[in-house]
Amino acid sequence: MQRIGLFLLLLFTTLFAKGQEPDTTGNITLFEKAPMGLVRFYFDDYYYLVDKNCAFKSIERVSQFLVDKNVFHADFRDFDRNGTVVLTGYHNQGVKEGLFKAYHPDGTLKWEVTFEQDRPIGDWKYYYPDGKPMLTVNYDEAVVRIMAFWDRRGRQRITDGNGSYEFRMPFTFYNEYGYPFFERKGRIRNGVPRGYWTTHMVDHNERKTLYTEEIFNDSGMLNEGYNLFSDASYRTPMAFIPTSYFYTAERLLSKPCNFDDHSGFNTYLSEKFSAMLKSSPTLTNIEDKFSYEVSLDREGNPTAVTLKDALATTELNRYLEMALNEIPFYFPSLDQEGNPIADTLVVYGNLSVNGAGQFQFHSFRIVREKQP
């Protein structure tokens, strides 16, 4: 994943000065000129910039763009693969202002909200694909409040910020448990969660498994949170309301066109390693790189893991080798017909250790022997 600010500025300068289409190293096209002085940007489902010919490209944005400030400007429209408008809004030199509207794939309204000085104000209203109301979230105060909620049968379960809430959301990226959805359930009082809440993992066959238990105080703050899968307490609750990914577009982050990045698996590796190896009092101010080799069967199970490019110290490598064997699964490689095959992977990563000895693993990249 890359922040492309300076790269984008230089590329735009060349694009408009010479009147040419962009042709970056490796023939990657993240944006190009559109009629009437506009620019067309190419994003994946999560609003990361991707090559226009990438299989994961799913959204195209047409907007003005201020090269000197590196920001979107004026009205914009986002289109899906079928050319259907999925989002409209307005930027004033990069600042969100006025009414934003998102649409379901059939063109019906999905949600609407007004921004003022880049912040949502008033009610953010969500709708089911049939046009019926689903959820109203209020942003007038510092605390975000759920004010109304209707279930899929059309029954209003929350009125004036009070009632019961049961809402299902997809996992944004890869999770090692293999569940595509999680479901939040509990009581809402004065717009915020109150008392005992649960989160269940949900599979495609509607089987549910208890994932977390939480206790919220009268102010909606989490007092206790317990993850049954990892057998650990936590202090930050999972999401309550639908996630909006369009904010990411303004950060101008790009992703390579491969499934390990698109699925979030490389991000999962960063988080997994960082969670396993948190700190060391004897190691500080380190920047280093490493790589390891994984022999993978056709089901994605590691059969052998070997450290290739080691870190600088014996102590660090001892920690690292312990962590390598804790990754239970990798996405299998595919043959030309799309069938999973056994393969050998080389995984590259970076380690940063700050002055307090805290570890951060990042910039993971996977190279597959039998699949580009």
Short mmCIF file of C-alpha atoms in Angstrom, two decimals:
data_model
loop_
_atom_site.label_atom_id
_atom_site.label_comp_id
_atom_site.label_asym_id
_atom_site.label_seq_id
_atom_site.Cartn_x
_atom_site.Cartn_y
_atom_site.Cartn_z
CA MET A 1 0.00 0.00 0.00
CA GLN A 2 1.42 3.38 -0.97
CA ARG A 3 0.71 7.05 -0.37
CA ILE A 4 1.29 8.64 -3.77
CA GLY A 5 1.17 12.37 -3.02
CA LEU A 6 4.42 13.57 -4.63
CA PHE A 7 4.20 10.91 -7.34
CA LEU A 8 0.66 12.03 -8.17
CA LEU A 9 1.64 15.71 -8.25
CA LEU A 10 4.52 15.08 -10.67
CA LEU A 11 2.41 12.82 -12.84
CA PHE A 12 -0.45 15.33 -13.04
CA THR A 13 1.96 18.11 -13.90
CA THR A 14 3.26 16.06 -16.83
CA LEU A 15 -0.23 14.99 -17.84
CA PHE A 16 -1.65 18.49 -18.15
CA ALA A 17 1.48 20.20 -19.41
CA LYS A 18 1.90 17.79 -22.33
CA GLY A 19 -1.74 16.87 -22.85
CA GLN A 20 -0.86 13.17 -22.69
CA GLU A 21 -2.40 10.17 -21.00
CA PRO A 22 -0.38 8.97 -17.99
CA ASP A 23 1.95 6.03 -18.58
CA THR A 24 3.80 5.25 -15.38
CA THR A 25 6.57 2.73 -14.88
CA GLY A 26 5.13 -0.73 -15.42
CA ASN A 27 2.23 0.69 -17.47
CA ILE A 28 0.14 1.36 -14.36
CA THR A 29 -2.72 3.82 -14.90
CA LEU A 30 -4.37 5.01 -11.68
CA PHE A 31 -6.12 8.00 -13.30
CA GLU A 32 -6.40 9.73 -16.65
CA LYS A 33 -7.94 12.77 -18.32
CA ALA A 34 -11.69 12.92 -18.86
CA PRO A 35 -13.74 15.39 -20.97
CA MET A 36 -14.33 19.00 -19.89
CA GLY A 37 -11.09 19.25 -17.90
CA LEU A 38 -12.09 16.52 -15.45
CA VAL A 39 -10.03 13.55 -14.28
CA ARG A 40 -11.10 9.91 -14.02
CA PHE A 41 -9.76 7.93 -11.04
CA TYR A 42 -9.78 4.15 -10.67
CA PHE A 43 -10.52 2.53 -7.28
CA ASP A 44 -11.24 -0.90 -5.85
CA ASP A 45 -14.23 -1.64 -3.58
CA TYR A 46 -12.52 0.03 -0.63
CA TYR A 47 -11.45 3.18 -2.50
CA TYR A 48 -7.79 2.30 -2.89
CA LEU A 49 -6.38 3.44 -6.23
CA VAL A 50 -5.69 0.55 -8.60
CA ASP A 51 -4.67 0.16 -12.23
CA LYS A 52 -7.54 0.76 -14.68
CA ASN A 53 -7.04 -2.77 -16.09
CA CYS A 54 -6.87 -4.47 -12.71
CA ALA A 55 -9.46 -7.19 -12.10
CA PHE A 56 -10.23 -5.60 -8.73
CA LYS A 57 -11.08 -2.19 -10.17
CA SER A 58 -14.74 -1.60 -9.32
CA ILE A 59 -15.26 2.18 -8.97
CA GLU A 60 -14.45 5.09 -11.29
CA ARG A 61 -14.58 8.67 -10.00
CA VAL A 62 -14.94 11.66 -12.30
CA SER A 63 -14.00 14.93 -10.64
CA GLN A 64 -11.96 18.08 -10.86
CA PHE A 65 -8.58 17.76 -9.18
CA LEU A 66 -6.36 20.57 -7.87
CA VAL A 67 -2.84 19.47 -8.69
CA ASP A 68 -1.05 22.05 -6.53
CA LYS A 69 -3.03 21.00 -3.43
CA ASN A 70 -3.40 17.31 -4.33
CA VAL A 71 -7.15 17.30 -3.57
CA PHE A 72 -10.53 16.71 -5.21
CA HIS A 73 -12.57 19.81 -6.03
CA ALA A 74 -16.19 20.60 -7.00
CA ASP A 75 -18.89 18.04 -7.80
CA PHE A 76 -17.92 14.42 -8.34
CA ARG A 77 -19.63 11.21 -9.38
CA ASP A 78 -18.58 7.63 -8.69
CA PHE A 79 -19.65 4.82 -11.04
CA ASP A 80 -19.62 1.04 -10.59
CA ARG A 81 -18.54 -1.58 -13.15
CA ASN A 82 -21.88 -1.24 -14.96
CA GLY A 83 -21.69 2.53 -15.23
CA THR A 84 -24.32 3.06 -12.52
CA VAL A 85 -23.83 6.08 -10.24
CA VAL A 86 -23.01 4.84 -6.71
CA LEU A 87 -21.98 8.11 -4.98
CA THR A 88 -22.30 11.85 -5.56
CA GLY A 89 -20.94 14.74 -3.53
CA TYR A 90 -18.95 17.96 -3.51
CA HIS A 91 -15.46 19.00 -2.36
CA ASN A 92 -14.36 22.58 -1.79
CA GLN A 93 -10.60 22.29 -2.31
CA GLY A 94 -10.56 18.87 -0.68
CA VAL A 95 -13.11 19.67 2.04
CA LYS A 96 -16.42 17.77 1.94
CA GLU A 97 -19.38 20.18 1.83
CA GLY A 98 -23.10 19.79 1.28
CA LEU A 99 -25.22 16.76 0.45
CA PHE A 100 -23.62 13.37 -0.24
CA LYS A 101 -25.74 10.53 -1.61
CA ALA A 102 -24.88 6.87 -2.13
CA TYR A 103 -26.90 4.42 -4.23
CA HIS A 104 -27.54 0.69 -4.34
CA PRO A 105 -26.53 -1.13 -7.57
CA ASP A 106 -30.11 -0.82 -8.88
CA GLY A 107 -30.00 2.96 -8.49
CA THR A 108 -32.15 3.27 -5.36
CA LEU A 109 -30.92 5.54 -2.58
CA LYS A 110 -28.60 3.77 -0.12
CA TRP A 111 -27.77 6.63 2.25
CA GLU A 112 -27.67 10.43 2.43
CA VAL A 113 -25.88 12.87 4.70
CA THR A 114 -24.85 16.53 4.75
CA PHE A 115 -21.26 17.59 5.40
CA GLU A 116 -20.12 20.91 6.82
CA GLN A 117 -16.39 21.69 6.93
CA ASP A 118 -15.57 18.03 6.25
CA ARG A 119 -17.74 16.70 9.09
CA PRO A 120 -21.18 15.04 8.90
CA ILE A 121 -23.95 17.08 10.53
CA GLY A 122 -27.54 16.22 11.37
CA ASP A 123 -28.89 12.77 10.47
CA TRP A 124 -27.10 10.21 8.34
CA LYS A 125 -29.98 8.19 6.89
CA TYR A 126 -29.62 4.64 5.50
CA TYR A 127 -32.16 2.79 3.35
CA TYR A 128 -32.80 -0.82 2.29
CA PRO A 129 -32.65 -1.62 -1.46
CA ASP A 130 -36.47 -1.51 -1.61
CA GLY A 131 -36.38 2.12 -0.47
CA LYS A 132 -37.63 1.51 3.07
CA PRO A 133 -35.76 3.20 5.95
CA MET A 134 -33.10 1.15 7.73
CA LEU A 135 -31.09 3.33 10.11
CA THR A 136 -30.76 6.94 11.26
CA VAL A 137 -27.56 8.06 12.97
CA ASN A 138 -27.28 11.58 14.39
CA TYR A 139 -24.06 13.63 14.33
CA ASP A 140 -25.24 16.86 15.98
CA GLU A 141 -23.29 16.16 19.17
CA ALA A 142 -19.77 14.98 19.93
CA VAL A 143 -21.25 11.53 20.61
CA VAL A 144 -22.63 9.73 17.54
CA ARG A 145 -26.13 8.47 18.36
CA ILE A 146 -28.33 5.78 16.77
CA MET A 147 -31.77 7.41 16.71
CA ALA A 148 -33.89 5.01 14.65
CA PHE A 149 -33.63 1.48 13.31
CA TRP A 150 -35.94 -0.78 11.28
CA ASP A 151 -35.28 -4.50 10.82
CA ARG A 152 -35.59 -6.27 7.46
CA ARG A 153 -39.28 -6.98 8.12
CA GLY A 154 -39.96 -3.27 8.36
CA ARG A 155 -40.49 -3.27 12.13
CA GLN A 156 -39.12 -0.20 13.89
CA ARG A 157 -36.88 -1.49 16.69
CA ILE A 158 -35.38 1.84 17.82
CA THR A 159 -37.41 5.03 18.20
CA ASP A 160 -36.04 8.37 19.44
CA GLY A 161 -32.76 6.70 20.39
CA ASN A 162 -34.29 3.88 22.48
CA GLY A 163 -34.86 0.23 21.68
CA SER A 164 -33.11 -2.98 20.64
CA TYR A 165 -30.48 -3.29 17.94
CA GLU A 166 -29.46 -6.32 15.90
CA PHE A 167 -27.39 -5.50 12.84
CA ARG A 168 -25.21 -7.61 10.54
CA MET A 169 -22.11 -6.30 8.79
CA PRO A 170 -19.51 -7.94 6.54
CA PHE A 171 -15.90 -8.21 7.58
CA THR A 172 -14.03 -5.63 5.54
CA PHE A 173 -10.95 -7.74 4.92
CA TYR A 174 -9.56 -11.18 5.58
CA ASN A 175 -10.01 -12.68 9.04
CA GLU A 176 -8.43 -15.94 10.13
CA TYR A 177 -11.71 -17.33 11.46
CA GLY A 178 -13.20 -17.66 7.98
CA TYR A 179 -16.55 -16.00 8.73
CA PRO A 180 -17.85 -13.46 6.19
CA PHE A 181 -20.15 -11.56 8.61
CA PHE A 182 -20.45 -10.45 12.21
CA GLU A 183 -23.69 -9.52 13.96
CA ARG A 184 -23.98 -6.95 16.77
CA LYS A 185 -26.83 -7.21 19.26
CA GLY A 186 -27.83 -5.20 22.33
CA ARG A 187 -29.90 -2.36 23.76
CA ILE A 188 -29.73 1.31 22.76
CA ARG A 189 -30.55 4.01 25.32
CA ASN A 190 -30.43 7.71 24.44
CA GLY A 191 -28.75 6.75 21.17
CA VAL A 192 -25.80 4.83 22.63
CA PRO A 193 -25.23 1.18 23.63
CA ARG A 194 -26.20 0.25 27.17
CA GLY A 195 -25.63 -2.87 29.24
CA TYR A 196 -24.83 -6.33 27.86
CA TRP A 197 -23.93 -6.69 24.14
CA THR A 198 -22.83 -9.64 22.02
CA THR A 199 -21.12 -10.14 18.70
CA HIS A 200 -21.69 -13.36 16.76
CA MET A 201 -19.72 -14.65 13.78
CA VAL A 202 -22.11 -15.68 10.98
CA ASP A 203 -21.29 -18.07 8.13
CA HIS A 204 -22.96 -18.41 4.72
CA ASN A 205 -25.30 -21.09 6.12
CA GLU A 206 -26.55 -18.72 8.84
CA ARG A 207 -24.75 -20.61 11.58
CA LYS A 208 -23.79 -18.27 14.41
CA THR A 209 -20.90 -18.53 16.87
CA LEU A 210 -20.51 -16.25 19.88
CA TYR A 211 -17.45 -14.05 19.32
CA THR A 212 -17.44 -11.25 21.91
CA GLU A 213 -19.27 -10.16 25.05
CA GLU A 214 -19.35 -6.53 26.19
CA ILE A 215 -20.70 -4.38 29.00
CA PHE A 216 -21.42 -0.68 28.30
CA ASN A 217 -22.04 1.97 30.96
CA ASP A 218 -24.84 4.58 30.96
CA SER A 219 -22.72 6.94 28.82
CA GLY A 220 -22.23 4.34 26.08
CA MET A 221 -18.59 3.70 27.00
CA LEU A 222 -17.22 0.16 27.03
CA ASN A 223 -16.54 -1.05 30.57
CA GLU A 224 -15.65 -4.63 29.72
CA GLY A 225 -14.98 -6.45 26.47
CA TYR A 226 -14.01 -10.09 26.08
CA ASN A 227 -13.02 -11.95 22.88
CA LEU A 228 -13.93 -15.62 23.23
CA PHE A 229 -11.85 -16.64 20.19
CA SER A 230 -8.58 -15.17 21.45
CA ASP A 231 -9.46 -15.56 25.17
CA ALA A 232 -8.51 -11.94 25.81
CA SER A 233 -10.02 -8.69 27.09
CA TYR A 234 -10.15 -5.51 24.99
CA ARG A 235 -11.10 -1.84 25.35
CA THR A 236 -12.20 -0.80 21.85
CA PRO A 237 -15.61 -2.12 20.71
CA MET A 238 -16.31 -3.37 17.21
CA ALA A 239 -18.33 -1.24 14.77
CA PHE A 240 -22.02 -0.53 15.37
CA ILE A 241 -22.95 1.13 12.08
CA PRO A 242 -22.15 0.50 8.41
CA THR A 243 -18.60 1.34 7.35
CA SER A 244 -18.16 4.02 4.69
CA TYR A 245 -15.05 3.44 2.58
CA PHE A 246 -15.25 6.55 0.39
CA TYR A 247 -13.18 8.52 2.92
CA THR A 248 -10.15 6.49 1.81
CA ALA A 249 -10.25 8.06 -1.67
CA GLU A 250 -9.11 11.39 -0.23
CA ARG A 251 -5.92 9.80 1.14
CA LEU A 252 -4.85 8.77 -2.40
CA LEU A 253 -3.58 5.37 -1.30
CA SER A 254 -2.82 2.77 -3.95
CA LYS A 255 -2.66 -1.03 -3.92
CA PRO A 256 -0.91 -3.49 -6.22
CA CYS A 257 -3.20 -5.62 -8.37
CA ASN A 258 -2.97 -8.92 -6.51
CA PHE A 259 -5.34 -10.85 -4.30
CA ASP A 260 -3.12 -10.83 -1.21
CA ASP A 261 -3.29 -7.02 -1.10
CA HIS A 262 -6.89 -6.69 -2.29
CA SER A 263 -8.26 -9.19 0.25
CA GLY A 264 -6.40 -7.53 3.11
CA PHE A 265 -4.29 -10.62 3.76
CA ASN A 266 -1.04 -8.62 3.79
CA THR A 267 -2.62 -6.21 6.26
CA TYR A 268 -3.68 -9.21 8.35
CA LEU A 269 -0.05 -10.38 8.42
CA SER A 270 1.06 -6.94 9.63
CA GLU A 271 -1.51 -6.94 12.42
CA LYS A 272 -0.91 -10.58 13.34
CA PHE A 273 2.85 -10.20 13.67
CA SER A 274 2.52 -6.88 15.52
CA ALA A 275 0.05 -8.44 17.97
CA MET A 276 2.27 -11.47 18.64
CA LEU A 277 5.51 -9.48 19.02
CA LYS A 278 4.61 -6.25 20.78
CA SER A 279 7.79 -5.00 22.43
CA SER A 280 11.19 -5.69 23.93
CA PRO A 281 12.91 -3.56 26.59
CA THR A 282 16.36 -4.35 25.18
CA LEU A 283 15.70 -3.53 21.51
CA THR A 284 15.05 0.07 20.41
CA ASN A 285 15.24 2.30 17.32
CA ILE A 286 15.53 -0.44 14.71
CA GLU A 287 14.52 -0.45 11.03
CA ASP A 288 15.06 -3.79 9.31
CA LYS A 289 13.75 -6.08 6.58
CA PHE A 290 13.23 -9.82 6.47
CA SER A 291 11.78 -12.58 4.30
CA TYR A 292 10.69 -16.17 4.77
CA GLU A 293 9.68 -19.05 2.52
CA VAL A 294 6.45 -21.00 2.87
CA SER A 295 5.71 -24.35 1.22
CA LEU A 296 1.96 -24.40 0.73
CA ASP A 297 -0.40 -27.26 -0.12
CA ARG A 298 -3.38 -26.78 -2.42
CA GLU A 299 -5.66 -26.07 0.56
CA GLY A 300 -3.52 -23.15 1.70
CA ASN A 301 -1.96 -24.95 4.66
CA PRO A 302 1.77 -24.33 5.34
CA THR A 303 3.79 -27.56 5.22
CA ALA A 304 7.19 -25.93 5.86
CA VAL A 305 8.29 -22.43 6.88
CA THR A 306 11.91 -21.26 6.59
CA LEU A 307 13.45 -17.89 7.46
CA LYS A 308 15.43 -16.63 4.42
CA ASP A 309 16.66 -13.07 4.96
CA ALA A 310 17.13 -12.78 8.70
CA LEU A 311 16.92 -9.72 10.92
CA ALA A 312 19.97 -8.05 12.42
CA THR A 313 20.10 -9.72 15.84
CA THR A 314 19.77 -13.26 17.16
CA GLU A 315 17.14 -12.13 19.66
CA LEU A 316 14.97 -10.60 16.96
CA ASN A 317 15.23 -13.70 14.79
CA ARG A 318 14.22 -15.91 17.69
CA TYR A 319 11.06 -13.85 18.15
CA LEU A 320 10.41 -13.81 14.42
CA GLU A 321 10.77 -17.57 13.92
CA MET A 322 8.28 -18.16 16.71
CA ALA A 323 5.77 -15.91 14.97
CA LEU A 324 6.25 -17.45 11.51
CA ASN A 325 4.83 -20.76 12.65
CA GLU A 326 1.71 -19.15 14.10
CA ILE A 327 0.23 -18.21 10.70
CA PRO A 328 -2.20 -21.08 10.04
CA PHE A 329 -3.24 -20.30 6.47
CA TYR A 330 -2.29 -18.50 3.26
CA PHE A 331 -4.43 -18.12 0.17
CA PRO A 332 -3.45 -20.95 -2.21
CA SER A 333 -2.04 -20.17 -5.65
CA LEU A 334 -4.22 -20.84 -8.68
CA ASP A 335 -3.49 -22.42 -12.04
CA GLN A 336 -4.67 -20.93 -15.35
CA GLU A 337 -8.11 -22.52 -14.92
CA GLY A 338 -8.48 -21.00 -11.47
CA ASN A 339 -7.92 -24.24 -9.55
CA PRO A 340 -5.88 -24.16 -6.31
CA ILE A 341 -2.40 -25.68 -6.51
CA ALA A 342 0.51 -26.37 -4.19
CA ASP A 343 3.14 -23.65 -4.38
CA THR A 344 6.14 -22.02 -2.71
CA LEU A 345 5.70 -18.47 -1.41
CA VAL A 346 8.31 -15.94 -0.38
CA VAL A 347 6.93 -13.40 2.12
CA TYR A 348 8.76 -10.08 2.49
CA GLY A 349 8.19 -7.74 5.44
CA ASN A 350 9.61 -4.80 7.39
CA LEU A 351 10.08 -4.33 11.11
CA SER A 352 10.23 -0.98 12.91
CA VAL A 353 11.09 -0.76 16.62
CA ASN A 354 10.63 2.66 18.24
CA GLY A 355 12.52 4.23 21.13
CA ALA A 356 10.25 2.52 23.66
CA GLY A 357 10.94 -0.91 22.20
CA GLN A 358 7.51 -1.30 20.61
CA PHE A 359 7.39 -3.46 17.47
CA GLN A 360 5.51 -2.63 14.28
CA PHE A 361 5.54 -5.07 11.36
CA HIS A 362 4.51 -3.57 8.03
CA SER A 363 4.88 -3.49 4.22
CA PHE A 364 4.24 -7.19 3.69
CA ARG A 365 4.49 -8.53 0.15
CA ILE A 366 4.03 -12.09 -1.16
CA VAL A 367 5.75 -13.50 -4.24
CA ARG A 368 4.37 -16.78 -5.58
CA GLU A 369 6.56 -19.18 -7.54
CA LYS A 370 3.80 -20.60 -9.77
CA GLN A 371 1.42 -17.63 -9.98
CA PRO A 372 2.39 -14.08 -10.95
#
